[in-house]
Amino acid sequence: MWKLVALPSVAAMALMLATRVAAQAPLSPLNVSALAVSQPQMICEIDLATLKGELRRLSWSPDAAYLHLQTVEDRTIAHDFIIALEDRELSVAFGEPEWAAAYWARKSDLAAPGLPSLKLEITQANRRTRPMPFTGGFANGGAQTPDVKNSVDAYEAEVTLRLAGVEIGNWINGAPLAGETFGWGPTGSGALTFVDRQGRLSLVDERRRTQMAAGVKGAWMPAWSGDGARIAFLQKSGRRRYRLMIAAVTAR
């Protein structure tokens, strides 16, 4: 069970050094069908009743030794936390580290890191979901008379994100949050990890090849480490509880 503690000075120094770690060298485009995703391991429990707010960001440090978790309370108050993967302990962070902000900007961009011509496709649609009821002689060929005592037309707004035609995010009557359902892979890989409508964790590349992580359900906010070796994600375990999970990514 994790505990909430102040960030130790040694860890704080490590985080400062991590902000200076150079970015990994760009990779060649990945074939995700040649990759294997291991059985995920739990790092710690996330209890939003304790942390407060709603989950907003999950980011890797450049050296892949830490994860940054951010929650937002009342839509404006951000709370930041650091998870040290070596001891699996969650600690308070005083503000979002620079490396976390940089990672999130890259992870959630519409364009693939290192491949600016490869971009996510956005489609929007508005549909009528409930027709206006009518009274009078409509069934008998009479005039269409709206029934003012009943509900009028209802519409729903849908936003869908796709990479090379593969759906990686879908929102109906909700505000899309960048990076909520997907995260780009290493720079130059042209691949990303995403969560489908059933909460299953998958990989997809620019040539539409896919790879699904076996046995993963209820996944959310996937984050692929900069070196390509691991994927972190949150897995719902209760009303306001999540497990922070990590799966290794290896070549077959």
PDB file of C-alpha atoms in Angstrom:
ATOM      1  CA  MET A   1       0.000   0.000   0.000  1.00  0.00           C
ATOM      2  CA  TRP A   2       1.404   3.394  -0.948  1.00  0.00           C
ATOM      3  CA  LYS A   3       1.752   6.272   1.472  1.00  0.00           C
ATOM      4  CA  LEU A   4       1.623  10.010   0.971  1.00  0.00           C
ATOM      5  CA  VAL A   5       4.892  11.645   2.034  1.00  0.00           C
ATOM      6  CA  ALA A   6       6.908  14.750   1.297  1.00  0.00           C
ATOM      7  CA  LEU A   7       9.375  14.302  -1.550  1.00  0.00           C
ATOM      8  CA  PRO A   8      12.789  13.416  -0.038  1.00  0.00           C
ATOM      9  CA  SER A   9      15.668  15.725  -0.839  1.00  0.00           C
ATOM     10  CA  VAL A  10      17.634  12.928  -2.525  1.00  0.00           C
ATOM     11  CA  ALA A  11      14.716  12.183  -4.838  1.00  0.00           C
ATOM     12  CA  ALA A  12      14.266  15.889  -5.470  1.00  0.00           C
ATOM     13  CA  MET A  13      17.900  16.106  -6.579  1.00  0.00           C
ATOM     14  CA  ALA A  14      17.377  13.118  -8.840  1.00  0.00           C
ATOM     15  CA  LEU A  15      14.393  14.823 -10.415  1.00  0.00           C
ATOM     16  CA  MET A  16      16.427  17.959 -11.063  1.00  0.00           C
ATOM     17  CA  LEU A  17      19.066  15.864 -12.785  1.00  0.00           C
ATOM     18  CA  ALA A  18      16.385  14.075 -14.774  1.00  0.00           C
ATOM     19  CA  THR A  19      15.283  17.355 -16.333  1.00  0.00           C
ATOM     20  CA  ARG A  20      18.747  17.649 -17.855  1.00  0.00           C
ATOM     21  CA  VAL A  21      18.835  14.162 -19.366  1.00  0.00           C
ATOM     22  CA  ALA A  22      19.061  14.420 -23.132  1.00  0.00           C
ATOM     23  CA  ALA A  23      16.166  13.108 -25.193  1.00  0.00           C
ATOM     24  CA  GLN A  24      16.563   9.629 -26.641  1.00  0.00           C
ATOM     25  CA  ALA A  25      17.837   9.374 -30.204  1.00  0.00           C
ATOM     26  CA  PRO A  26      15.034   9.137 -32.780  1.00  0.00           C
ATOM     27  CA  LEU A  27      14.014   5.614 -33.741  1.00  0.00           C
ATOM     28  CA  SER A  28      13.117   4.213 -37.121  1.00  0.00           C
ATOM     29  CA  PRO A  29       9.381   3.654 -37.704  1.00  0.00           C
ATOM     30  CA  LEU A  30       8.169   0.735 -35.593  1.00  0.00           C
ATOM     31  CA  ASN A  31       6.290  -2.359 -36.688  1.00  0.00           C
ATOM     32  CA  VAL A  32       4.122  -2.922 -33.618  1.00  0.00           C
ATOM     33  CA  SER A  33       3.063  -6.377 -34.804  1.00  0.00           C
ATOM     34  CA  ALA A  34       6.665  -7.432 -34.104  1.00  0.00           C
ATOM     35  CA  LEU A  35       6.420  -6.245 -30.482  1.00  0.00           C
ATOM     36  CA  ALA A  36       5.171  -8.054 -27.401  1.00  0.00           C
ATOM     37  CA  VAL A  37       3.515  -6.426 -24.383  1.00  0.00           C
ATOM     38  CA  SER A  38       4.131  -8.263 -21.102  1.00  0.00           C
ATOM     39  CA  GLN A  39       1.624  -8.977 -18.361  1.00  0.00           C
ATOM     40  CA  PRO A  40       1.285  -5.642 -16.505  1.00  0.00           C
ATOM     41  CA  GLN A  41       2.583  -5.268 -12.956  1.00  0.00           C
ATOM     42  CA  MET A  42       0.940  -3.047 -10.340  1.00  0.00           C
ATOM     43  CA  ILE A  43       3.100  -0.215  -9.016  1.00  0.00           C
ATOM     44  CA  CYS A  44       0.735   1.357  -6.485  1.00  0.00           C
ATOM     45  CA  GLU A  45      -2.883   2.164  -5.694  1.00  0.00           C
ATOM     46  CA  ILE A  46      -4.335   5.580  -6.529  1.00  0.00           C
ATOM     47  CA  ASP A  47      -7.169   6.679  -4.226  1.00  0.00           C
ATOM     48  CA  LEU A  48      -8.797   9.891  -5.442  1.00  0.00           C
ATOM     49  CA  ALA A  49     -10.639  10.250  -2.148  1.00  0.00           C
ATOM     50  CA  THR A  50      -7.201  10.961  -0.671  1.00  0.00           C
ATOM     51  CA  LEU A  51      -5.495  12.732  -3.563  1.00  0.00           C
ATOM     52  CA  LYS A  52      -8.534  14.920  -4.381  1.00  0.00           C
ATOM     53  CA  GLY A  53      -9.756  15.986  -7.789  1.00  0.00           C
ATOM     54  CA  GLU A  54      -9.897  14.087 -11.065  1.00  0.00           C
ATOM     55  CA  LEU A  55      -7.020  12.407 -12.894  1.00  0.00           C
ATOM     56  CA  ARG A  56      -5.548  14.653 -15.543  1.00  0.00           C
ATOM     57  CA  ARG A  57      -1.965  13.659 -16.508  1.00  0.00           C
ATOM     58  CA  LEU A  58       0.448  10.722 -16.347  1.00  0.00           C
ATOM     59  CA  SER A  59       4.006  11.419 -17.555  1.00  0.00           C
ATOM     60  CA  TRP A  60       7.371   9.633 -17.690  1.00  0.00           C
ATOM     61  CA  SER A  61      10.649  11.201 -16.589  1.00  0.00           C
ATOM     62  CA  PRO A  62      13.407  11.216 -19.254  1.00  0.00           C
ATOM     63  CA  ASP A  63      15.347   8.476 -17.435  1.00  0.00           C
ATOM     64  CA  ALA A  64      12.171   6.381 -16.915  1.00  0.00           C
ATOM     65  CA  ALA A  65      12.844   6.235 -13.164  1.00  0.00           C
ATOM     66  CA  TYR A  66       9.809   8.314 -12.155  1.00  0.00           C
ATOM     67  CA  LEU A  67       6.224   8.944 -13.149  1.00  0.00           C
ATOM     68  CA  HIS A  68       4.377  12.201 -12.613  1.00  0.00           C
ATOM     69  CA  LEU A  69       0.670  12.081 -11.778  1.00  0.00           C
ATOM     70  CA  GLN A  70      -1.549  15.146 -11.782  1.00  0.00           C
ATOM     71  CA  THR A  71      -5.095  15.563 -10.506  1.00  0.00           C
ATOM     72  CA  VAL A  72      -7.272  18.656 -10.888  1.00  0.00           C
ATOM     73  CA  GLU A  73      -9.770  19.765  -8.263  1.00  0.00           C
ATOM     74  CA  ASP A  74     -12.701  22.057  -9.102  1.00  0.00           C
ATOM     75  CA  ARG A  75     -11.335  22.313 -12.669  1.00  0.00           C
ATOM     76  CA  THR A  76      -8.605  24.773 -11.659  1.00  0.00           C
ATOM     77  CA  ILE A  77      -6.586  23.486  -8.682  1.00  0.00           C
ATOM     78  CA  ALA A  78      -3.787  21.149  -9.766  1.00  0.00           C
ATOM     79  CA  HIS A  79      -2.244  18.601  -7.395  1.00  0.00           C
ATOM     80  CA  ASP A  80       1.039  16.991  -8.445  1.00  0.00           C
ATOM     81  CA  PHE A  81       2.590  13.720  -7.307  1.00  0.00           C
ATOM     82  CA  ILE A  82       5.725  11.730  -8.125  1.00  0.00           C
ATOM     83  CA  ILE A  83       5.961   7.943  -8.148  1.00  0.00           C
ATOM     84  CA  ALA A  84       9.486   6.570  -7.707  1.00  0.00           C
ATOM     85  CA  LEU A  85       9.444   3.252  -9.545  1.00  0.00           C
ATOM     86  CA  GLU A  86      12.314   1.755  -7.557  1.00  0.00           C
ATOM     87  CA  ASP A  87      10.452   1.871  -4.239  1.00  0.00           C
ATOM     88  CA  ARG A  88       6.912   2.208  -5.692  1.00  0.00           C
ATOM     89  CA  GLU A  89       6.151   5.117  -3.392  1.00  0.00           C
ATOM     90  CA  LEU A  90       3.887   8.052  -4.224  1.00  0.00           C
ATOM     91  CA  SER A  91       5.055  11.441  -2.939  1.00  0.00           C
ATOM     92  CA  VAL A  92       3.838  15.019  -3.067  1.00  0.00           C
ATOM     93  CA  ALA A  93       5.450  17.251  -5.697  1.00  0.00           C
ATOM     94  CA  PHE A  94       5.382  21.015  -5.392  1.00  0.00           C
ATOM     95  CA  GLY A  95       4.273  21.859  -8.898  1.00  0.00           C
ATOM     96  CA  GLU A  96       4.598  20.047 -12.210  1.00  0.00           C
ATOM     97  CA  PRO A  97       8.237  19.267 -13.117  1.00  0.00           C
ATOM     98  CA  GLU A  98       9.501  20.694 -16.403  1.00  0.00           C
ATOM     99  CA  TRP A  99      10.172  17.213 -17.730  1.00  0.00           C
ATOM    100  CA  ALA A 100       6.570  16.173 -17.030  1.00  0.00           C
ATOM    101  CA  ALA A 101       5.123  19.149 -18.901  1.00  0.00           C
ATOM    102  CA  ALA A 102       7.457  18.478 -21.835  1.00  0.00           C
ATOM    103  CA  TYR A 103       6.537  14.785 -21.910  1.00  0.00           C
ATOM    104  CA  TRP A 104       2.801  15.491 -21.804  1.00  0.00           C
ATOM    105  CA  ALA A 105       3.039  18.012 -24.646  1.00  0.00           C
ATOM    106  CA  ARG A 106       4.791  15.391 -26.789  1.00  0.00           C
ATOM    107  CA  LYS A 107       2.545  12.497 -25.734  1.00  0.00           C
ATOM    108  CA  SER A 108      -0.714  14.306 -26.468  1.00  0.00           C
ATOM    109  CA  ASP A 109       0.227  16.204 -29.642  1.00  0.00           C
ATOM    110  CA  LEU A 110      -1.809  15.707 -32.798  1.00  0.00           C
ATOM    111  CA  ALA A 111       1.433  15.135 -34.751  1.00  0.00           C
ATOM    112  CA  ALA A 112       3.790  12.207 -34.187  1.00  0.00           C
ATOM    113  CA  PRO A 113       7.045  13.189 -32.431  1.00  0.00           C
ATOM    114  CA  GLY A 114       9.809  13.381 -35.020  1.00  0.00           C
ATOM    115  CA  LEU A 115       7.349  12.794 -37.889  1.00  0.00           C
ATOM    116  CA  PRO A 116       5.363  16.039 -38.226  1.00  0.00           C
ATOM    117  CA  SER A 117       3.615  14.863 -41.398  1.00  0.00           C
ATOM    118  CA  LEU A 118       1.998  11.968 -39.501  1.00  0.00           C
ATOM    119  CA  LYS A 119      -1.027  13.418 -37.743  1.00  0.00           C
ATOM    120  CA  LEU A 120      -4.136  12.212 -35.997  1.00  0.00           C
ATOM    121  CA  GLU A 121      -7.397  12.568 -37.888  1.00  0.00           C
ATOM    122  CA  ILE A 122     -10.274  14.347 -36.130  1.00  0.00           C
ATOM    123  CA  THR A 123     -13.907  13.878 -37.130  1.00  0.00           C
ATOM    124  CA  GLN A 124     -16.907  15.572 -35.552  1.00  0.00           C
ATOM    125  CA  ALA A 125     -20.562  14.718 -35.971  1.00  0.00           C
ATOM    126  CA  ASN A 126     -23.869  15.950 -34.596  1.00  0.00           C
ATOM    127  CA  ARG A 127     -26.797  13.538 -34.689  1.00  0.00           C
ATOM    128  CA  ARG A 128     -30.458  13.764 -33.792  1.00  0.00           C
ATOM    129  CA  THR A 129     -31.102  11.069 -31.201  1.00  0.00           C
ATOM    130  CA  ARG A 130     -34.810  11.592 -30.451  1.00  0.00           C
ATOM    131  CA  PRO A 131     -37.314  12.789 -33.072  1.00  0.00           C
ATOM    132  CA  MET A 132     -39.924  15.366 -32.186  1.00  0.00           C
ATOM    133  CA  PRO A 133     -43.239  13.634 -31.403  1.00  0.00           C
ATOM    134  CA  PHE A 134     -46.278  14.581 -33.459  1.00  0.00           C
ATOM    135  CA  THR A 135     -50.024  14.532 -32.837  1.00  0.00           C
ATOM    136  CA  GLY A 136     -53.054  14.861 -35.052  1.00  0.00           C
ATOM    137  CA  GLY A 137     -53.593  13.187 -38.376  1.00  0.00           C
ATOM    138  CA  PHE A 138     -49.971  12.429 -39.322  1.00  0.00           C
ATOM    139  CA  ALA A 139     -50.634   8.701 -39.591  1.00  0.00           C
ATOM    140  CA  ASN A 140     -53.700   9.375 -41.705  1.00  0.00           C
ATOM    141  CA  GLY A 141     -52.006  11.769 -44.087  1.00  0.00           C
ATOM    142  CA  GLY A 142     -52.821  14.886 -42.101  1.00  0.00           C
ATOM    143  CA  ALA A 143     -50.520  17.754 -41.141  1.00  0.00           C
ATOM    144  CA  GLN A 144     -47.478  17.190 -38.895  1.00  0.00           C
ATOM    145  CA  THR A 145     -48.452  18.938 -35.681  1.00  0.00           C
ATOM    146  CA  PRO A 146     -45.728  19.153 -32.995  1.00  0.00           C
ATOM    147  CA  ASP A 147     -46.861  17.980 -29.570  1.00  0.00           C
ATOM    148  CA  VAL A 148     -45.749  20.858 -27.337  1.00  0.00           C
ATOM    149  CA  LYS A 149     -46.309  18.794 -24.180  1.00  0.00           C
ATOM    150  CA  ASN A 150     -43.528  16.352 -25.075  1.00  0.00           C
ATOM    151  CA  SER A 151     -39.779  16.681 -25.496  1.00  0.00           C
ATOM    152  CA  VAL A 152     -38.397  18.219 -28.655  1.00  0.00           C
ATOM    153  CA  ASP A 153     -35.489  16.920 -30.699  1.00  0.00           C
ATOM    154  CA  ALA A 154     -32.348  15.855 -28.827  1.00  0.00           C
ATOM    155  CA  TYR A 155     -28.883  15.880 -30.377  1.00  0.00           C
ATOM    156  CA  GLU A 156     -25.537  14.353 -29.453  1.00  0.00           C
ATOM    157  CA  ALA A 157     -22.092  15.586 -30.417  1.00  0.00           C
ATOM    158  CA  GLU A 158     -19.417  12.996 -31.207  1.00  0.00           C
ATOM    159  CA  VAL A 159     -15.667  13.514 -31.609  1.00  0.00           C
ATOM    160  CA  THR A 160     -13.434  10.697 -32.879  1.00  0.00           C
ATOM    161  CA  LEU A 161      -9.644  10.506 -33.167  1.00  0.00           C
ATOM    162  CA  ARG A 162      -7.946   8.111 -35.588  1.00  0.00           C
ATOM    163  CA  LEU A 163      -4.433   7.214 -36.645  1.00  0.00           C
ATOM    164  CA  ALA A 164      -4.285   5.902 -40.218  1.00  0.00           C
ATOM    165  CA  GLY A 165      -7.992   5.103 -39.959  1.00  0.00           C
ATOM    166  CA  VAL A 166      -7.751   3.204 -36.649  1.00  0.00           C
ATOM    167  CA  GLU A 167      -9.924   4.695 -33.906  1.00  0.00           C
ATOM    168  CA  ILE A 168      -7.882   5.719 -30.866  1.00  0.00           C
ATOM    169  CA  GLY A 169     -10.392   7.908 -29.038  1.00  0.00           C
ATOM    170  CA  ASN A 170     -14.120   8.604 -29.014  1.00  0.00           C
ATOM    171  CA  TRP A 171     -16.164  11.071 -26.994  1.00  0.00           C
ATOM    172  CA  ILE A 172     -19.943  11.560 -27.070  1.00  0.00           C
ATOM    173  CA  ASN A 173     -21.302  14.729 -25.452  1.00  0.00           C
ATOM    174  CA  GLY A 174     -18.039  15.137 -23.589  1.00  0.00           C
ATOM    175  CA  ALA A 175     -15.029  17.415 -23.846  1.00  0.00           C
ATOM    176  CA  PRO A 176     -12.085  15.525 -25.401  1.00  0.00           C
ATOM    177  CA  LEU A 177      -8.956  15.635 -23.255  1.00  0.00           C
ATOM    178  CA  ALA A 178      -5.659  15.433 -25.147  1.00  0.00           C
ATOM    179  CA  GLY A 179      -3.753  12.296 -24.196  1.00  0.00           C
ATOM    180  CA  GLU A 180      -6.662  10.772 -22.290  1.00  0.00           C
ATOM    181  CA  THR A 181      -6.981   7.699 -24.519  1.00  0.00           C
ATOM    182  CA  PHE A 182      -3.616   7.627 -26.303  1.00  0.00           C
ATOM    183  CA  GLY A 183       0.081   8.366 -25.986  1.00  0.00           C
ATOM    184  CA  TRP A 184       2.691   8.603 -28.734  1.00  0.00           C
ATOM    185  CA  GLY A 185       5.603   6.191 -28.721  1.00  0.00           C
ATOM    186  CA  PRO A 186       9.298   7.119 -28.911  1.00  0.00           C
ATOM    187  CA  THR A 187      10.375   9.938 -31.209  1.00  0.00           C
ATOM    188  CA  GLY A 188      10.458   8.800 -34.831  1.00  0.00           C
ATOM    189  CA  SER A 189       8.588   5.541 -34.156  1.00  0.00           C
ATOM    190  CA  GLY A 190       5.337   6.622 -35.829  1.00  0.00           C
ATOM    191  CA  ALA A 191       3.490   4.446 -33.315  1.00  0.00           C
ATOM    192  CA  LEU A 192       1.284   5.039 -30.321  1.00  0.00           C
ATOM    193  CA  THR A 193      -0.465   3.196 -27.525  1.00  0.00           C
ATOM    194  CA  PHE A 194      -4.187   3.663 -27.022  1.00  0.00           C
ATOM    195  CA  VAL A 195      -7.225   2.446 -25.123  1.00  0.00           C
ATOM    196  CA  ASP A 196     -10.279   1.351 -27.103  1.00  0.00           C
ATOM    197  CA  ARG A 197     -13.950   1.731 -26.161  1.00  0.00           C
ATOM    198  CA  GLN A 198     -13.800  -1.489 -24.116  1.00  0.00           C
ATOM    199  CA  GLY A 199     -10.819  -0.268 -22.083  1.00  0.00           C
ATOM    200  CA  ARG A 200      -8.349  -2.616 -23.784  1.00  0.00           C
ATOM    201  CA  LEU A 201      -4.734  -1.512 -24.227  1.00  0.00           C
ATOM    202  CA  SER A 202      -3.317  -1.664 -27.760  1.00  0.00           C
ATOM    203  CA  LEU A 203      -0.514  -0.415 -29.996  1.00  0.00           C
ATOM    204  CA  VAL A 204      -0.857   0.884 -33.553  1.00  0.00           C
ATOM    205  CA  ASP A 205       1.649   2.181 -36.103  1.00  0.00           C
ATOM    206  CA  GLU A 206       1.466   4.381 -39.184  1.00  0.00           C
ATOM    207  CA  ARG A 207       0.815   1.353 -41.426  1.00  0.00           C
ATOM    208  CA  ARG A 208      -2.286   0.338 -39.422  1.00  0.00           C
ATOM    209  CA  ARG A 209      -0.608  -2.670 -37.815  1.00  0.00           C
ATOM    210  CA  THR A 210      -1.894  -3.297 -34.309  1.00  0.00           C
ATOM    211  CA  GLN A 211      -0.916  -5.243 -31.209  1.00  0.00           C
ATOM    212  CA  MET A 212      -3.179  -5.790 -28.202  1.00  0.00           C
ATOM    213  CA  ALA A 213      -2.001  -6.311 -24.631  1.00  0.00           C
ATOM    214  CA  ALA A 214      -3.526  -9.567 -23.425  1.00  0.00           C
ATOM    215  CA  GLY A 215      -5.793  -9.546 -20.387  1.00  0.00           C
ATOM    216  CA  VAL A 216      -5.945  -5.763 -19.853  1.00  0.00           C
ATOM    217  CA  LYS A 217      -9.360  -4.251 -19.068  1.00  0.00           C
ATOM    218  CA  GLY A 218     -10.436  -0.887 -17.719  1.00  0.00           C
ATOM    219  CA  ALA A 219      -7.244   0.845 -18.881  1.00  0.00           C
ATOM    220  CA  TRP A 220      -7.002   4.615 -19.169  1.00  0.00           C
ATOM    221  CA  MET A 221      -4.453   7.347 -19.894  1.00  0.00           C
ATOM    222  CA  PRO A 222      -1.670   5.165 -21.394  1.00  0.00           C
ATOM    223  CA  ALA A 223       1.859   6.594 -21.430  1.00  0.00           C
ATOM    224  CA  TRP A 224       4.748   5.077 -23.436  1.00  0.00           C
ATOM    225  CA  SER A 225       8.220   5.688 -22.009  1.00  0.00           C
ATOM    226  CA  GLY A 226      10.669   7.695 -24.097  1.00  0.00           C
ATOM    227  CA  ASP A 227      12.995   4.709 -24.534  1.00  0.00           C
ATOM    228  CA  GLY A 228      10.088   2.570 -25.769  1.00  0.00           C
ATOM    229  CA  ALA A 229      10.658  -0.124 -23.141  1.00  0.00           C
ATOM    230  CA  ARG A 230       7.558   0.317 -20.950  1.00  0.00           C
ATOM    231  CA  ILE A 231       3.960   1.490 -21.011  1.00  0.00           C
ATOM    232  CA  ALA A 232       2.304   2.903 -17.903  1.00  0.00           C
ATOM    233  CA  PHE A 233      -1.450   3.210 -17.552  1.00  0.00           C
ATOM    234  CA  LEU A 234      -4.195   3.539 -14.971  1.00  0.00           C
ATOM    235  CA  GLN A 235      -6.650   0.711 -14.384  1.00  0.00           C
ATOM    236  CA  LYS A 236      -9.948   1.368 -12.660  1.00  0.00           C
ATOM    237  CA  SER A 237     -10.412  -0.748  -9.530  1.00  0.00           C
ATOM    238  CA  GLY A 238     -13.257   1.014  -7.700  1.00  0.00           C
ATOM    239  CA  ARG A 239     -15.518   4.050  -7.645  1.00  0.00           C
ATOM    240  CA  ARG A 240     -12.630   6.481  -7.174  1.00  0.00           C
ATOM    241  CA  ARG A 241      -9.752   4.059  -7.063  1.00  0.00           C
ATOM    242  CA  TYR A 242      -7.200   3.106  -9.711  1.00  0.00           C
ATOM    243  CA  ARG A 243      -4.138   0.911  -9.981  1.00  0.00           C
ATOM    244  CA  LEU A 244      -1.012   2.317 -11.583  1.00  0.00           C
ATOM    245  CA  MET A 245       0.211  -0.434 -13.900  1.00  0.00           C
ATOM    246  CA  ILE A 246       3.337  -0.885 -16.032  1.00  0.00           C
ATOM    247  CA  ALA A 247       3.880  -3.361 -18.871  1.00  0.00           C
ATOM    248  CA  ALA A 248       7.185  -4.088 -20.595  1.00  0.00           C
ATOM    249  CA  VAL A 249       7.448  -3.774 -24.388  1.00  0.00           C
ATOM    250  CA  THR A 250       9.895  -6.127 -26.096  1.00  0.00           C
ATOM    251  CA  ALA A 251      10.668  -7.476 -29.557  1.00  0.00           C
ATOM    252  CA  ARG A 252       9.148 -10.855 -30.367  1.00  0.00           C
TER     253      ARG A 252
END
